[in-house]
PDB file of C-alpha atoms in Angstrom:
ATOM      1  CA  MET O   8     -48.578  51.642 -11.668  1.00  0.00           C
ATOM      2  CA  ILE O   9     -51.121  50.815  -9.038  1.00  0.00           C
ATOM      3  CA  PRO O  10     -54.395  52.778  -9.602  1.00  0.00           C
ATOM      4  CA  LEU O  11     -54.743  54.215  -6.187  1.00  0.00           C
ATOM      5  CA  ALA O  12     -55.034  58.058  -7.018  1.00  0.00           C
ATOM      6  CA  PRO O  13     -58.787  57.846  -8.121  1.00  0.00           C
ATOM      7  CA  VAL O  14     -59.527  56.166  -4.685  1.00  0.00           C
ATOM      8  CA  PHE O  15     -57.724  58.677  -2.653  1.00  0.00           C
ATOM      9  CA  GLU O  16     -58.979  61.730  -4.796  1.00  0.00           C
ATOM     10  CA  ARG O  17     -62.630  60.395  -4.165  1.00  0.00           C
ATOM     11  CA  SER O  18     -61.862  59.966  -0.358  1.00  0.00           C
ATOM     12  CA  LYS O  19     -60.335  63.558  -0.148  1.00  0.00           C
ATOM     13  CA  ALA O  20     -63.674  64.823  -1.838  1.00  0.00           C
ATOM     14  CA  ILE O  21     -65.803  62.928   0.630  1.00  0.00           C
ATOM     15  CA  LEU O  22     -63.773  64.130   3.637  1.00  0.00           C
ATOM     16  CA  GLN O  23     -63.956  67.623   2.363  1.00  0.00           C
ATOM     17  CA  ARG O  24     -67.855  67.298   2.020  1.00  0.00           C
ATOM     18  CA  LEU O  25     -67.980  65.652   5.434  1.00  0.00           C
ATOM     19  CA  SER O  26     -66.184  68.581   6.965  1.00  0.00           C
ATOM     20  CA  GLU O  27     -68.814  70.906   5.446  1.00  0.00           C
ATOM     21  CA  LEU O  28     -71.643  68.880   6.788  1.00  0.00           C
ATOM     22  CA  LEU O  29     -70.175  68.928  10.195  1.00  0.00           C
ATOM     23  CA  ASP O  30     -70.027  72.685  10.174  1.00  0.00           C
ATOM     24  CA  GLU O  31     -73.684  72.710   8.951  1.00  0.00           C
ATOM     25  CA  GLU O  32     -74.561  70.453  11.765  1.00  0.00           C
ATOM     26  CA  ARG O  33     -73.042  72.524  14.383  1.00  0.00           C
ATOM     27  CA  PHE O  34     -74.998  75.567  13.050  1.00  0.00           C
ATOM     28  CA  ALA O  35     -78.247  73.435  13.041  1.00  0.00           C
ATOM     29  CA  TYR O  36     -77.716  72.482  16.536  1.00  0.00           C
ATOM     30  CA  GLY O  37     -77.485  76.322  17.257  1.00  0.00           C
ATOM     31  CA  LYS O  38     -80.784  76.866  15.653  1.00  0.00           C
ATOM     32  CA  LEU O  39     -82.229  73.800  17.045  1.00  0.00           C
ATOM     33  CA  ASP O  40     -83.645  72.795  13.667  1.00  0.00           C
ATOM     34  CA  THR O  41     -84.397  69.054  13.975  1.00  0.00           C
ATOM     35  CA  ASP O  42     -85.493  68.711  10.262  1.00  0.00           C
ATOM     36  CA  ILE O  43     -81.997  69.935   9.084  1.00  0.00           C
ATOM     37  CA  ILE O  44     -80.163  67.849  11.765  1.00  0.00           C
ATOM     38  CA  VAL O  45     -81.871  64.684  10.573  1.00  0.00           C
ATOM     39  CA  SER O  46     -81.124  65.402   6.732  1.00  0.00           C
ATOM     40  CA  LEU O  47     -77.389  66.124   7.744  1.00  0.00           C
ATOM     41  CA  SER O  48     -77.310  62.748   9.614  1.00  0.00           C
ATOM     42  CA  LYS O  49     -78.418  60.981   6.691  1.00  0.00           C
ATOM     43  CA  GLN O  50     -75.975  62.655   4.389  1.00  0.00           C
ATOM     44  CA  LYS O  51     -73.214  62.019   6.842  1.00  0.00           C
ATOM     45  CA  GLN O  52     -74.227  58.419   6.936  1.00  0.00           C
ATOM     46  CA  ASP O  53     -74.169  58.010   3.066  1.00  0.00           C
ATOM     47  CA  LEU O  54     -70.721  59.670   2.858  1.00  0.00           C
ATOM     48  CA  LEU O  55     -69.399  57.332   5.490  1.00  0.00           C
ATOM     49  CA  ASP O  56     -70.876  54.177   3.752  1.00  0.00           C
ATOM     50  CA  GLU O  57     -69.177  55.411   0.474  1.00  0.00           C
ATOM     51  CA  MET O  58     -65.899  55.908   2.523  1.00  0.00           C
ATOM     52  CA  ASN O  59     -66.132  52.404   3.739  1.00  0.00           C
ATOM     53  CA  GLN O  60     -66.558  51.081   0.174  1.00  0.00           C
ATOM     54  CA  LEU O  61     -63.657  53.123  -0.931  1.00  0.00           C
ATOM     55  CA  ASN O  62     -61.558  51.609   1.717  1.00  0.00           C
ATOM     56  CA  GLU O  63     -62.517  48.104   0.831  1.00  0.00           C
ATOM     57  CA  LYS O  64     -61.718  48.843  -2.884  1.00  0.00           C
ATOM     58  CA  ARG O  65     -58.266  50.220  -1.737  1.00  0.00           C
ATOM     59  CA  ILE O  66     -57.413  47.196   0.222  1.00  0.00           C
ATOM     60  CA  ASN O  67     -58.459  44.863  -2.718  1.00  0.00           C
ATOM     61  CA  ILE O  68     -56.412  46.941  -4.996  1.00  0.00           C
ATOM     62  CA  LEU O  69     -53.222  46.622  -2.632  1.00  0.00           C
ATOM     63  CA  ILE O  70     -53.997  42.757  -2.103  1.00  0.00           C
ATOM     64  CA  LYS O  71     -54.271  42.284  -5.846  1.00  0.00           C
ATOM     65  CA  PHE O  72     -50.840  44.037  -6.352  1.00  0.00           C
ATOM     66  CA  GLY O  73     -49.300  42.226  -3.549  1.00  0.00           C
ATOM     67  CA  VAL O  74     -48.648  45.144  -1.618  1.00  0.00           C
ATOM     68  CA  VAL O  75     -50.344  43.879   1.582  1.00  0.00           C
ATOM     69  CA  ASP O  76     -51.008  40.398   2.955  1.00  0.00           C
ATOM     70  CA  LYS O  77     -54.169  38.923   1.953  1.00  0.00           C
ATOM     71  CA  ARG O  78     -55.097  37.399   5.381  1.00  0.00           C
ATOM     72  CA  SER O  79     -54.194  40.483   7.426  1.00  0.00           C
ATOM     73  CA  PRO O  80     -54.036  43.751   5.378  1.00  0.00           C
ATOM     74  CA  SER O  81     -52.702  46.445   7.622  1.00  0.00           C
ATOM     75  CA  GLU O  82     -52.407  50.100   7.037  1.00  0.00           C
ATOM     76  CA  ASP O  83     -48.776  50.031   8.405  1.00  0.00           C
ATOM     77  CA  ALA O  84     -47.678  47.563   5.808  1.00  0.00           C
ATOM     78  CA  PHE O  85     -49.200  49.802   3.026  1.00  0.00           C
ATOM     79  CA  LYS O  86     -47.278  52.824   4.510  1.00  0.00           C
ATOM     80  CA  GLN O  87     -44.072  50.905   4.695  1.00  0.00           C
ATOM     81  CA  TRP O  88     -44.422  49.990   1.162  1.00  0.00           C
ATOM     82  CA  LEU O  89     -45.297  53.381   0.077  1.00  0.00           C
ATOM     83  CA  ALA O  90     -42.185  54.867   1.935  1.00  0.00           C
ATOM     84  CA  GLN O  91     -40.014  52.551  -0.072  1.00  0.00           C
ATOM     85  CA  GLN O  92     -41.365  53.641  -3.537  1.00  0.00           C
ATOM     86  CA  ASP O  93     -39.695  56.047  -5.797  1.00  0.00           C
ATOM     87  CA  SER O  94     -41.084  59.569  -6.846  1.00  0.00           C
ATOM     88  CA  THR O  95     -43.746  58.126  -9.111  1.00  0.00           C
ATOM     89  CA  MET O  96     -45.686  57.608  -5.937  1.00  0.00           C
ATOM     90  CA  ASP O  97     -45.433  61.247  -4.742  1.00  0.00           C
ATOM     91  CA  VAL O  98     -48.837  61.922  -5.910  1.00  0.00           C
ATOM     92  CA  ILE O  99     -50.265  59.032  -3.677  1.00  0.00           C
ATOM     93  CA  ARG O 100     -48.198  60.197  -0.901  1.00  0.00           C
ATOM     94  CA  LEU O 101     -49.633  63.730  -0.976  1.00  0.00           C
ATOM     95  CA  LEU O 102     -53.121  62.434  -1.400  1.00  0.00           C
ATOM     96  CA  MET O 103     -52.719  60.124   1.555  1.00  0.00           C
ATOM     97  CA  GLN O 104     -51.371  62.989   3.816  1.00  0.00           C
ATOM     98  CA  GLU O 105     -54.272  65.379   2.690  1.00  0.00           C
ATOM     99  CA  CYS O 106     -56.781  62.642   3.549  1.00  0.00           C
ATOM    100  CA  GLU O 107     -55.235  62.182   6.917  1.00  0.00           C
ATOM    101  CA  GLN O 108     -55.258  65.777   7.826  1.00  0.00           C
ATOM    102  CA  LEU O 109     -58.902  66.079   6.664  1.00  0.00           C
ATOM    103  CA  LEU O 110     -59.686  63.097   8.768  1.00  0.00           C
ATOM    104  CA  LYS O 111     -58.124  64.558  11.724  1.00  0.00           C
ATOM    105  CA  HIS O 112     -60.159  67.805  11.282  1.00  0.00           C
ATOM    106  CA  CYS O 113     -63.307  65.850  10.908  1.00  0.00           C
ATOM    107  CA  LYS O 114     -62.678  63.949  14.079  1.00  0.00           C
ATOM    108  CA  VAL O 115     -62.293  67.269  15.850  1.00  0.00           C
ATOM    109  CA  LYS O 116     -65.393  68.787  14.575  1.00  0.00           C
ATOM    110  CA  ASN O 117     -67.382  65.682  15.154  1.00  0.00           C
ATOM    111  CA  ASN O 118     -66.198  65.516  18.704  1.00  0.00           C
ATOM    112  CA  THR O 119     -67.130  69.216  19.077  1.00  0.00           C
ATOM    113  CA  ASN O 120     -70.518  68.491  17.821  1.00  0.00           C
ATOM    114  CA  ALA O 121     -70.836  65.658  20.168  1.00  0.00           C
ATOM    115  CA  ARG O 122     -70.240  67.750  23.083  1.00  0.00           C
ATOM    116  CA  VAL O 123     -72.763  70.418  21.766  1.00  0.00           C
ATOM    117  CA  LEU O 124     -75.343  67.555  21.470  1.00  0.00           C
ATOM    118  CA  ASN O 125     -74.618  66.168  24.967  1.00  0.00           C
ATOM    119  CA  THR O 126     -75.148  69.636  26.337  1.00  0.00           C
ATOM    120  CA  LEU O 127     -78.407  70.164  24.614  1.00  0.00           C
ATOM    121  CA  GLN O 128     -79.629  66.732  25.647  1.00  0.00           C
ATOM    122  CA  LYS O 129     -78.890  67.538  29.312  1.00  0.00           C
ATOM    123  CA  ARG O 130     -80.535  70.830  29.034  1.00  0.00           C
ATOM    124  CA  ASN O 131     -83.628  69.232  27.489  1.00  0.00           C
ATOM    125  CA  LYS O 132     -83.812  66.439  29.956  1.00  0.00           C
ATOM    126  CA  TYR O 133     -83.587  69.100  32.845  1.00  0.00           C
ATOM    127  CA  LEU O 134     -86.424  71.156  31.292  1.00  0.00           C
ATOM    128  CA  PHE O 135     -88.522  68.132  30.725  1.00  0.00           C
ATOM    129  CA  GLU O 136     -87.976  67.077  34.522  1.00  0.00           C
ATOM    130  CA  LEU O 137     -88.923  70.519  35.519  1.00  0.00           C
ATOM    131  CA  LEU O 138     -92.020  70.474  33.497  1.00  0.00           C
ATOM    132  CA  GLN O 139     -92.984  67.104  35.232  1.00  0.00           C
ATOM    133  CA  GLY O 140     -92.175  68.498  38.604  1.00  0.00           C
ATOM    134  CA  HIS O 141     -89.126  66.281  38.914  1.00  0.00           C
ATOM    135  CA  SER O 142     -85.836  67.440  40.121  1.00  0.00           C
ATOM    136  CA  SER O 143     -82.491  65.546  39.990  1.00  0.00           C
ATOM    137  CA  LYS O 144     -81.929  66.718  43.423  1.00  0.00           C
ATOM    138  CA  ASN O 145     -85.278  65.354  44.916  1.00  0.00           C
ATOM    139  CA  LYS O 146     -84.674  61.712  44.539  1.00  0.00           C
ATOM    140  CA  VAL O 147     -85.475  58.851  46.959  1.00  0.00           C
ATOM    141  CA  TYR O 148     -84.259  55.321  47.282  1.00  0.00           C
ATOM    142  CA  THR O 149     -86.612  52.547  46.514  1.00  0.00           C
ATOM    143  CA  SER O 150     -86.873  49.155  48.156  1.00  0.00           C
ATOM    144  CA  LYS O 151     -84.484  47.614  45.724  1.00  0.00           C
ATOM    145  CA  GLY O 152     -81.749  50.251  46.215  1.00  0.00           C
ATOM    146  CA  SER O 153     -82.329  52.313  43.017  1.00  0.00           C
ATOM    147  CA  THR O 154     -83.404  55.824  43.041  1.00  0.00           C
ATOM    148  CA  ARG O 155     -86.475  57.713  41.556  1.00  0.00           C
ATOM    149  CA  PRO O 156     -87.471  61.292  41.604  1.00  0.00           C
ATOM    150  CA  ILE O 157     -90.006  62.686  43.888  1.00  0.00           C
ATOM    151  CA  SER O 158     -92.866  64.044  41.811  1.00  0.00           C
ATOM    152  CA  SER O 159     -94.467  67.394  42.911  1.00  0.00           C
ATOM    153  CA  LYS O 160     -98.023  67.836  43.096  1.00  0.00           C
ATOM    154  CA  GLN O 161     -97.763  71.230  41.471  1.00  0.00           C
ATOM    155  CA  THR O 162     -96.255  70.613  37.955  1.00  0.00           C
ATOM    156  CA  LEU O 163     -96.258  73.258  35.365  1.00  0.00           C
ATOM    157  CA  GLY O 164     -98.284  70.706  33.318  1.00  0.00           C
ATOM    158  CA  ARG O 165    -101.029  70.375  36.006  1.00  0.00           C
ATOM    159  CA  ALA O 166    -101.077  74.127  36.808  1.00  0.00           C
TER     160      ALA O 166
END
């Protein structure tokens, strides 16, 4: 039997932890706690690095056992092979399905966090421009055709 179960079990654990970190990240965005956000980003990157290593290990195992082509290993080839196997591979099928579901949930959470972060960045940019006396509505064209904001003489920083 091909030793894929430990790889998929570890992948599942990583995806579960990643999901938790994404929840914590969204909460940290709400609190605007940069120290926690930076720490969570580091933890997420470590998990993603480990996930990439596991994927390489899985591909090497599949190549070693002749399941996928060495020159162009593909996920589809593995899935086709797995579908043709008997019930002894049910554990692998189940783990793979669970990993795919967790991955979908993580992608949704990550996209949600990206939208929250984008909103926070826009708000911060607007507040920064307001402090500088700039307004996105008050822009003029330069001689080269680009735009630049009109600076107010009475900024909050100069008041």
